[in-house]
Amino acid sequence: MKLRALTAVTFSLAAATLLGAASAQPAASEDKSATYCRIRVHGGILAKYIVLGSDKGRLGCPIGTEQMAAGGGGRVQEFDGATIYWSQATDAHPVSGRILDLFQKNRGELGCAGYPIDDESDTPDGRGRYQHFQHGTIWHWKNGKVSVVC
């Protein structure tokens, strides 16, 4: 009888140890998070934020918590210098300045452009900046004009 009780206790301890070890590991990168300027940043948005220098980079501090994107297909978080949009299909990309203004004016990720698919870049001729989205491109020209083609 003592042997059965000892075996049951040993088995229970082993199972608890294994289950505890398994649950201590993060399930996916989306589960990773960190706090910057007293606000949590998570998953793919966190990864992009770190690549761009976190709170010491051009984005500065987060100014709001991560939110579900309007259509429910992604996530969005605002920072001092940009807003990062994330979806599983497109990954995380910051949108800022006049490009962000026009993007949001055109219903953001629900509009004709969809989610950003890359970061903002200089035009090859140096006359402005542009950013590609799932279904279009937004340009911000040095003369101040902003345009979208979807």
Short mmCIF file of N, CA and C in Angstrom, two decimals:
data_model
loop_
_atom_site.label_atom_id
_atom_site.label_comp_id
_atom_site.label_asym_id
_atom_site.label_seq_id
_atom_site.Cartn_x
_atom_site.Cartn_y
_atom_site.Cartn_z
N MET A 1 0.82 -1.19 0.00
CA MET A 1 0.00 0.00 0.00
C MET A 1 0.86 1.25 0.00
N LYS A 2 1.96 1.21 0.81
CA LYS A 2 2.84 2.38 0.86
C LYS A 2 3.50 2.61 -0.49
N LEU A 3 3.83 1.53 -1.21
CA LEU A 3 4.47 1.66 -2.52
C LEU A 3 3.52 2.34 -3.52
N ARG A 4 2.22 1.95 -3.50
CA ARG A 4 1.25 2.58 -4.39
C ARG A 4 1.09 4.06 -4.09
N ALA A 5 1.03 4.42 -2.84
CA ALA A 5 0.89 5.83 -2.45
C ALA A 5 2.12 6.62 -2.87
N LEU A 6 3.30 6.04 -2.66
CA LEU A 6 4.54 6.71 -3.05
C LEU A 6 4.60 6.89 -4.56
N THR A 7 4.19 5.86 -5.31
CA THR A 7 4.18 5.94 -6.77
C THR A 7 3.21 7.02 -7.24
N ALA A 8 2.04 7.09 -6.64
CA ALA A 8 1.04 8.10 -7.01
C ALA A 8 1.56 9.50 -6.73
N VAL A 9 2.20 9.70 -5.59
CA VAL A 9 2.76 11.01 -5.25
C VAL A 9 3.87 11.37 -6.23
N THR A 10 4.75 10.42 -6.53
CA THR A 10 5.85 10.67 -7.47
C THR A 10 5.30 11.03 -8.84
N PHE A 11 4.30 10.29 -9.31
CA PHE A 11 3.69 10.57 -10.60
C PHE A 11 3.04 11.95 -10.61
N SER A 12 2.33 12.28 -9.55
CA SER A 12 1.68 13.60 -9.45
C SER A 12 2.69 14.72 -9.48
N LEU A 13 3.81 14.55 -8.75
CA LEU A 13 4.86 15.58 -8.75
C LEU A 13 5.49 15.72 -10.12
N ALA A 14 5.74 14.59 -10.79
CA ALA A 14 6.34 14.64 -12.13
C ALA A 14 5.40 15.34 -13.11
N ALA A 15 4.12 15.01 -13.06
CA ALA A 15 3.15 15.65 -13.95
C ALA A 15 3.05 17.14 -13.68
N ALA A 16 3.03 17.52 -12.42
CA ALA A 16 2.96 18.94 -12.08
C ALA A 16 4.19 19.68 -12.56
N THR A 17 5.35 19.04 -12.44
CA THR A 17 6.59 19.67 -12.90
C THR A 17 6.56 19.86 -14.41
N LEU A 18 6.14 18.81 -15.13
CA LEU A 18 6.08 18.91 -16.59
C LEU A 18 5.06 19.94 -17.04
N LEU A 19 3.90 19.94 -16.45
CA LEU A 19 2.87 20.92 -16.82
C LEU A 19 3.30 22.33 -16.47
N GLY A 20 3.94 22.48 -15.35
CA GLY A 20 4.43 23.80 -14.95
C GLY A 20 5.48 24.32 -15.90
N ALA A 21 6.39 23.44 -16.33
CA ALA A 21 7.44 23.85 -17.26
C ALA A 21 6.84 24.21 -18.61
N ALA A 22 5.85 23.45 -19.05
CA ALA A 22 5.24 23.74 -20.35
C ALA A 22 4.49 25.06 -20.32
N SER A 23 3.80 25.34 -19.24
CA SER A 23 3.02 26.57 -19.20
C SER A 23 3.88 27.80 -18.95
N ALA A 24 5.12 27.62 -18.53
CA ALA A 24 5.99 28.76 -18.28
C ALA A 24 6.57 29.34 -19.57
N GLN A 25 6.53 28.57 -20.66
CA GLN A 25 7.08 29.03 -21.93
C GLN A 25 6.03 29.83 -22.69
N PRO A 26 6.43 30.92 -23.35
CA PRO A 26 5.45 31.67 -24.13
C PRO A 26 4.94 30.82 -25.29
N ALA A 27 3.65 30.93 -25.57
CA ALA A 27 3.03 30.13 -26.62
C ALA A 27 3.41 30.61 -28.02
N ALA A 28 3.58 31.90 -28.19
CA ALA A 28 3.90 32.47 -29.50
C ALA A 28 4.49 33.86 -29.31
N SER A 29 5.04 34.40 -30.38
CA SER A 29 5.65 35.73 -30.26
C SER A 29 4.62 36.79 -29.88
N GLU A 30 3.34 36.56 -30.21
CA GLU A 30 2.30 37.51 -29.87
C GLU A 30 2.15 37.66 -28.36
N ASP A 31 2.62 36.65 -27.61
CA ASP A 31 2.50 36.68 -26.16
C ASP A 31 3.58 37.54 -25.50
N LYS A 32 4.61 37.91 -26.24
CA LYS A 32 5.69 38.71 -25.67
C LYS A 32 5.24 40.15 -25.53
N SER A 33 5.64 40.77 -24.42
CA SER A 33 5.28 42.17 -24.22
C SER A 33 6.34 42.83 -23.36
N ALA A 34 6.35 44.15 -23.40
CA ALA A 34 7.27 44.94 -22.59
C ALA A 34 6.59 46.28 -22.32
N THR A 35 7.05 46.94 -21.27
CA THR A 35 6.48 48.23 -20.90
C THR A 35 7.47 49.34 -21.26
N TYR A 36 6.97 50.35 -21.96
CA TYR A 36 7.75 51.54 -22.30
C TYR A 36 6.92 52.75 -21.89
N CYS A 37 7.54 53.66 -21.17
CA CYS A 37 6.84 54.88 -20.75
C CYS A 37 5.53 54.53 -20.05
N ARG A 38 5.55 53.47 -19.29
CA ARG A 38 4.42 52.97 -18.48
C ARG A 38 3.26 52.42 -19.30
N ILE A 39 3.48 52.10 -20.58
CA ILE A 39 2.42 51.52 -21.41
C ILE A 39 2.96 50.24 -22.05
N ARG A 40 2.15 49.17 -22.05
CA ARG A 40 2.54 47.88 -22.61
C ARG A 40 2.51 47.91 -24.13
N VAL A 41 3.50 47.23 -24.73
CA VAL A 41 3.58 47.04 -26.17
C VAL A 41 3.73 45.53 -26.37
N HIS A 42 3.01 44.95 -27.35
CA HIS A 42 2.93 43.50 -27.48
C HIS A 42 3.32 43.00 -28.87
N GLY A 43 3.68 41.72 -28.94
CA GLY A 43 3.80 40.93 -30.15
C GLY A 43 4.53 41.57 -31.32
N GLY A 44 3.88 41.52 -32.49
CA GLY A 44 4.48 42.06 -33.71
C GLY A 44 4.71 43.55 -33.64
N ILE A 45 3.84 44.26 -32.96
CA ILE A 45 4.03 45.71 -32.79
C ILE A 45 5.27 45.95 -31.94
N LEU A 46 5.45 45.17 -30.89
CA LEU A 46 6.65 45.28 -30.04
C LEU A 46 7.91 45.01 -30.85
N ALA A 47 7.90 43.96 -31.66
CA ALA A 47 9.09 43.63 -32.46
C ALA A 47 9.48 44.79 -33.37
N LYS A 48 8.51 45.40 -34.05
CA LYS A 48 8.80 46.53 -34.93
C LYS A 48 9.29 47.73 -34.13
N TYR A 49 8.65 47.98 -33.00
CA TYR A 49 9.01 49.10 -32.12
C TYR A 49 10.46 48.98 -31.66
N ILE A 50 10.88 47.78 -31.31
CA ILE A 50 12.27 47.56 -30.88
C ILE A 50 13.23 47.80 -32.04
N VAL A 51 12.91 47.28 -33.23
CA VAL A 51 13.76 47.48 -34.41
C VAL A 51 13.94 48.97 -34.70
N LEU A 52 12.90 49.77 -34.46
CA LEU A 52 12.95 51.21 -34.73
C LEU A 52 13.50 52.02 -33.56
N GLY A 53 14.06 51.35 -32.55
CA GLY A 53 14.72 52.06 -31.45
C GLY A 53 13.89 52.25 -30.21
N SER A 54 12.72 51.65 -30.14
CA SER A 54 11.79 51.76 -29.01
C SER A 54 11.59 53.22 -28.61
N ASP A 55 11.53 53.50 -27.32
CA ASP A 55 11.23 54.87 -26.88
C ASP A 55 12.38 55.85 -27.14
N LYS A 56 13.56 55.33 -27.49
CA LYS A 56 14.71 56.19 -27.82
C LYS A 56 14.76 56.52 -29.32
N GLY A 57 13.92 55.87 -30.12
CA GLY A 57 13.91 56.07 -31.56
C GLY A 57 12.92 57.13 -32.00
N ARG A 58 12.67 57.18 -33.31
CA ARG A 58 11.81 58.23 -33.87
C ARG A 58 10.34 58.11 -33.47
N LEU A 59 9.93 56.92 -33.02
CA LEU A 59 8.53 56.76 -32.61
C LEU A 59 8.26 57.32 -31.23
N GLY A 60 9.28 57.40 -30.38
CA GLY A 60 9.08 57.90 -29.03
C GLY A 60 8.26 56.95 -28.19
N CYS A 61 7.52 57.50 -27.26
CA CYS A 61 6.73 56.70 -26.31
C CYS A 61 5.38 56.30 -26.88
N PRO A 62 4.86 55.14 -26.45
CA PRO A 62 3.47 54.82 -26.79
C PRO A 62 2.55 55.83 -26.10
N ILE A 63 1.50 56.24 -26.78
CA ILE A 63 0.56 57.19 -26.16
C ILE A 63 -0.80 56.56 -25.90
N GLY A 64 -0.92 55.30 -26.26
CA GLY A 64 -2.14 54.56 -26.00
C GLY A 64 -1.84 53.08 -26.02
N THR A 65 -2.75 52.29 -25.50
CA THR A 65 -2.56 50.85 -25.49
C THR A 65 -2.92 50.27 -26.85
N GLU A 66 -2.42 49.07 -27.10
CA GLU A 66 -2.74 48.37 -28.34
C GLU A 66 -4.24 48.12 -28.41
N GLN A 67 -4.81 48.34 -29.59
CA GLN A 67 -6.24 48.17 -29.79
C GLN A 67 -6.49 47.22 -30.96
N MET A 68 -7.66 46.61 -30.98
CA MET A 68 -8.07 45.84 -32.15
C MET A 68 -8.34 46.84 -33.27
N ALA A 69 -7.85 46.55 -34.46
CA ALA A 69 -8.08 47.44 -35.60
C ALA A 69 -9.57 47.46 -35.93
N ALA A 70 -9.99 48.50 -36.62
CA ALA A 70 -11.42 48.74 -36.87
C ALA A 70 -12.14 47.55 -37.46
N GLY A 71 -11.53 46.86 -38.40
CA GLY A 71 -12.20 45.72 -39.02
C GLY A 71 -12.04 44.43 -38.26
N GLY A 72 -11.27 44.45 -37.18
CA GLY A 72 -11.06 43.26 -36.38
C GLY A 72 -9.99 42.33 -36.92
N GLY A 73 -9.36 42.67 -38.04
CA GLY A 73 -8.38 41.79 -38.64
C GLY A 73 -6.95 42.08 -38.26
N GLY A 74 -6.73 42.98 -37.34
CA GLY A 74 -5.36 43.32 -36.96
C GLY A 74 -5.33 44.10 -35.67
N ARG A 75 -4.19 44.71 -35.41
CA ARG A 75 -3.98 45.49 -34.20
C ARG A 75 -3.37 46.83 -34.57
N VAL A 76 -3.53 47.81 -33.70
CA VAL A 76 -3.00 49.15 -33.94
C VAL A 76 -2.60 49.76 -32.60
N GLN A 77 -1.49 50.52 -32.61
CA GLN A 77 -1.07 51.23 -31.40
C GLN A 77 -0.42 52.54 -31.81
N GLU A 78 -0.83 53.61 -31.09
CA GLU A 78 -0.31 54.95 -31.36
C GLU A 78 0.93 55.23 -30.52
N PHE A 79 1.88 55.94 -31.14
CA PHE A 79 3.11 56.38 -30.49
C PHE A 79 3.26 57.88 -30.75
N ASP A 80 4.19 58.52 -30.06
CA ASP A 80 4.42 59.96 -30.27
C ASP A 80 4.69 60.29 -31.73
N GLY A 81 5.47 59.44 -32.43
CA GLY A 81 5.90 59.77 -33.78
C GLY A 81 5.23 59.03 -34.91
N ALA A 82 4.33 58.11 -34.62
CA ALA A 82 3.67 57.33 -35.68
C ALA A 82 2.63 56.42 -35.05
N THR A 83 1.87 55.76 -35.90
CA THR A 83 0.95 54.71 -35.46
C THR A 83 1.40 53.43 -36.14
N ILE A 84 1.56 52.36 -35.36
CA ILE A 84 1.94 51.07 -35.94
C ILE A 84 0.69 50.24 -36.16
N TYR A 85 0.54 49.76 -37.42
CA TYR A 85 -0.55 48.86 -37.78
C TYR A 85 0.05 47.47 -37.98
N TRP A 86 -0.65 46.45 -37.48
CA TRP A 86 -0.20 45.07 -37.61
C TRP A 86 -1.36 44.20 -38.06
N SER A 87 -1.09 43.29 -38.99
CA SER A 87 -2.01 42.21 -39.31
C SER A 87 -1.16 40.98 -39.58
N GLN A 88 -1.76 39.82 -39.45
CA GLN A 88 -1.00 38.59 -39.68
C GLN A 88 -0.50 38.54 -41.12
N ALA A 89 -1.28 39.05 -42.06
CA ALA A 89 -0.91 39.02 -43.47
C ALA A 89 0.19 40.01 -43.83
N THR A 90 0.28 41.13 -43.12
CA THR A 90 1.19 42.21 -43.53
C THR A 90 2.31 42.50 -42.55
N ASP A 91 2.27 41.96 -41.35
CA ASP A 91 3.22 42.25 -40.28
C ASP A 91 3.00 43.68 -39.78
N ALA A 92 3.96 44.22 -39.05
CA ALA A 92 3.80 45.54 -38.42
C ALA A 92 4.57 46.61 -39.19
N HIS A 93 3.90 47.76 -39.42
CA HIS A 93 4.53 48.88 -40.13
C HIS A 93 4.03 50.19 -39.55
N PRO A 94 4.95 51.13 -39.29
CA PRO A 94 4.52 52.45 -38.81
C PRO A 94 4.01 53.31 -39.96
N VAL A 95 3.01 54.13 -39.67
CA VAL A 95 2.50 55.11 -40.63
C VAL A 95 2.52 56.44 -39.89
N SER A 96 3.06 57.49 -40.54
CA SER A 96 3.23 58.75 -39.82
C SER A 96 2.96 59.97 -40.70
N GLY A 97 2.93 61.11 -40.05
CA GLY A 97 2.85 62.40 -40.73
C GLY A 97 1.65 62.55 -41.64
N ARG A 98 1.89 63.19 -42.77
CA ARG A 98 0.82 63.45 -43.73
C ARG A 98 0.29 62.18 -44.37
N ILE A 99 1.15 61.16 -44.49
CA ILE A 99 0.68 59.87 -45.02
C ILE A 99 -0.35 59.28 -44.05
N LEU A 100 -0.06 59.33 -42.76
CA LEU A 100 -1.01 58.86 -41.75
C LEU A 100 -2.30 59.66 -41.80
N ASP A 101 -2.18 60.98 -41.93
CA ASP A 101 -3.38 61.83 -41.99
C ASP A 101 -4.31 61.41 -43.13
N LEU A 102 -3.74 61.22 -44.33
CA LEU A 102 -4.56 60.83 -45.48
C LEU A 102 -5.08 59.41 -45.33
N PHE A 103 -4.25 58.52 -44.82
CA PHE A 103 -4.66 57.13 -44.57
C PHE A 103 -5.88 57.10 -43.65
N GLN A 104 -5.82 57.82 -42.54
CA GLN A 104 -6.93 57.85 -41.59
C GLN A 104 -8.16 58.56 -42.17
N LYS A 105 -7.93 59.61 -42.95
CA LYS A 105 -9.04 60.33 -43.59
C LYS A 105 -9.80 59.40 -44.55
N ASN A 106 -9.08 58.45 -45.13
CA ASN A 106 -9.68 57.50 -46.06
C ASN A 106 -10.06 56.18 -45.38
N ARG A 107 -10.45 56.25 -44.11
CA ARG A 107 -10.96 55.13 -43.33
C ARG A 107 -9.90 54.11 -42.92
N GLY A 108 -8.63 54.51 -42.92
CA GLY A 108 -7.57 53.63 -42.43
C GLY A 108 -7.54 52.29 -43.12
N GLU A 109 -7.34 51.24 -42.34
CA GLU A 109 -7.24 49.89 -42.89
C GLU A 109 -8.55 49.40 -43.52
N LEU A 110 -9.66 50.06 -43.22
CA LEU A 110 -10.95 49.71 -43.85
C LEU A 110 -11.13 50.39 -45.19
N GLY A 111 -10.31 51.39 -45.49
CA GLY A 111 -10.42 52.13 -46.74
C GLY A 111 -9.83 51.37 -47.91
N CYS A 112 -9.71 52.06 -49.03
CA CYS A 112 -9.26 51.40 -50.26
C CYS A 112 -7.83 50.90 -50.18
N ALA A 113 -6.99 51.48 -49.33
CA ALA A 113 -5.58 51.09 -49.28
C ALA A 113 -5.34 49.79 -48.52
N GLY A 114 -6.11 49.52 -47.47
CA GLY A 114 -5.87 48.35 -46.63
C GLY A 114 -4.72 48.61 -45.66
N TYR A 115 -4.11 47.55 -45.18
CA TYR A 115 -3.00 47.68 -44.22
C TYR A 115 -1.70 48.05 -44.92
N PRO A 116 -0.78 48.75 -44.22
CA PRO A 116 0.53 49.02 -44.80
C PRO A 116 1.30 47.71 -44.98
N ILE A 117 2.06 47.61 -46.07
CA ILE A 117 2.85 46.40 -46.32
C ILE A 117 4.35 46.66 -46.27
N ASP A 118 4.72 47.93 -46.13
CA ASP A 118 6.13 48.26 -45.92
C ASP A 118 6.22 49.58 -45.17
N ASP A 119 7.43 49.98 -44.83
CA ASP A 119 7.63 51.24 -44.14
C ASP A 119 7.76 52.36 -45.17
N GLU A 120 7.59 53.57 -44.72
CA GLU A 120 7.69 54.76 -45.58
C GLU A 120 9.11 54.86 -46.16
N SER A 121 9.21 55.29 -47.43
CA SER A 121 10.50 55.41 -48.12
C SER A 121 10.55 56.70 -48.92
N ASP A 122 11.75 57.11 -49.30
CA ASP A 122 11.94 58.25 -50.20
C ASP A 122 11.61 57.83 -51.63
N THR A 123 11.03 58.74 -52.41
CA THR A 123 10.82 58.46 -53.83
C THR A 123 12.19 58.41 -54.51
N PRO A 124 12.33 57.62 -55.57
CA PRO A 124 13.63 57.52 -56.25
C PRO A 124 14.17 58.86 -56.75
N ASP A 125 13.26 59.78 -57.14
CA ASP A 125 13.71 61.08 -57.65
C ASP A 125 13.92 62.11 -56.53
N GLY A 126 13.67 61.72 -55.28
CA GLY A 126 13.89 62.62 -54.15
C GLY A 126 12.83 63.69 -53.97
N ARG A 127 11.71 63.58 -54.70
CA ARG A 127 10.67 64.63 -54.64
C ARG A 127 9.65 64.41 -53.53
N GLY A 128 9.79 63.36 -52.77
CA GLY A 128 8.83 63.11 -51.70
C GLY A 128 9.06 61.77 -51.03
N ARG A 129 8.02 61.32 -50.35
CA ARG A 129 8.05 60.03 -49.66
C ARG A 129 6.79 59.27 -50.03
N TYR A 130 6.84 57.95 -49.89
CA TYR A 130 5.68 57.13 -50.22
C TYR A 130 5.63 55.92 -49.29
N GLN A 131 4.46 55.29 -49.24
CA GLN A 131 4.29 54.05 -48.49
C GLN A 131 3.30 53.17 -49.22
N HIS A 132 3.66 51.90 -49.39
CA HIS A 132 2.78 50.92 -50.04
C HIS A 132 1.84 50.30 -49.02
N PHE A 133 0.63 50.04 -49.48
CA PHE A 133 -0.41 49.39 -48.69
C PHE A 133 -0.90 48.18 -49.47
N GLN A 134 -1.76 47.36 -48.88
CA GLN A 134 -2.23 46.15 -49.56
C GLN A 134 -2.82 46.44 -50.93
N HIS A 135 -3.54 47.54 -51.08
CA HIS A 135 -4.27 47.80 -52.32
C HIS A 135 -3.93 49.16 -52.93
N GLY A 136 -2.83 49.75 -52.53
CA GLY A 136 -2.49 51.06 -53.08
C GLY A 136 -1.24 51.66 -52.48
N THR A 137 -0.99 52.90 -52.83
CA THR A 137 0.18 53.64 -52.36
C THR A 137 -0.24 55.06 -52.00
N ILE A 138 0.36 55.59 -50.95
CA ILE A 138 0.13 56.99 -50.57
C ILE A 138 1.46 57.72 -50.70
N TRP A 139 1.42 58.89 -51.36
CA TRP A 139 2.59 59.73 -51.54
C TRP A 139 2.45 61.03 -50.77
N HIS A 140 3.56 61.51 -50.24
CA HIS A 140 3.63 62.84 -49.63
C HIS A 140 4.76 63.57 -50.35
N TRP A 141 4.40 64.55 -51.17
CA TRP A 141 5.37 65.27 -51.98
C TRP A 141 5.98 66.42 -51.19
N LYS A 142 7.19 66.81 -51.56
CA LYS A 142 7.88 67.91 -50.87
C LYS A 142 7.13 69.23 -50.98
N ASN A 143 6.29 69.38 -52.01
CA ASN A 143 5.50 70.61 -52.14
C ASN A 143 4.30 70.62 -51.19
N GLY A 144 4.16 69.57 -50.37
CA GLY A 144 3.09 69.51 -49.37
C GLY A 144 1.87 68.71 -49.78
N LYS A 145 1.75 68.40 -51.07
CA LYS A 145 0.59 67.64 -51.53
C LYS A 145 0.71 66.17 -51.10
N VAL A 146 -0.44 65.58 -50.84
CA VAL A 146 -0.51 64.17 -50.47
C VAL A 146 -1.53 63.52 -51.39
N SER A 147 -1.20 62.35 -51.92
CA SER A 147 -2.14 61.68 -52.82
C SER A 147 -2.14 60.18 -52.55
N VAL A 148 -3.27 59.57 -52.89
CA VAL A 148 -3.42 58.12 -52.72
C VAL A 148 -3.93 57.54 -54.03
N VAL A 149 -3.41 56.37 -54.39
CA VAL A 149 -3.90 55.63 -55.55
C VAL A 149 -4.21 54.23 -55.05
N CYS A 150 -5.48 53.83 -55.22
CA CYS A 150 -5.92 52.48 -54.81
C CYS A 150 -6.50 51.76 -56.01
#
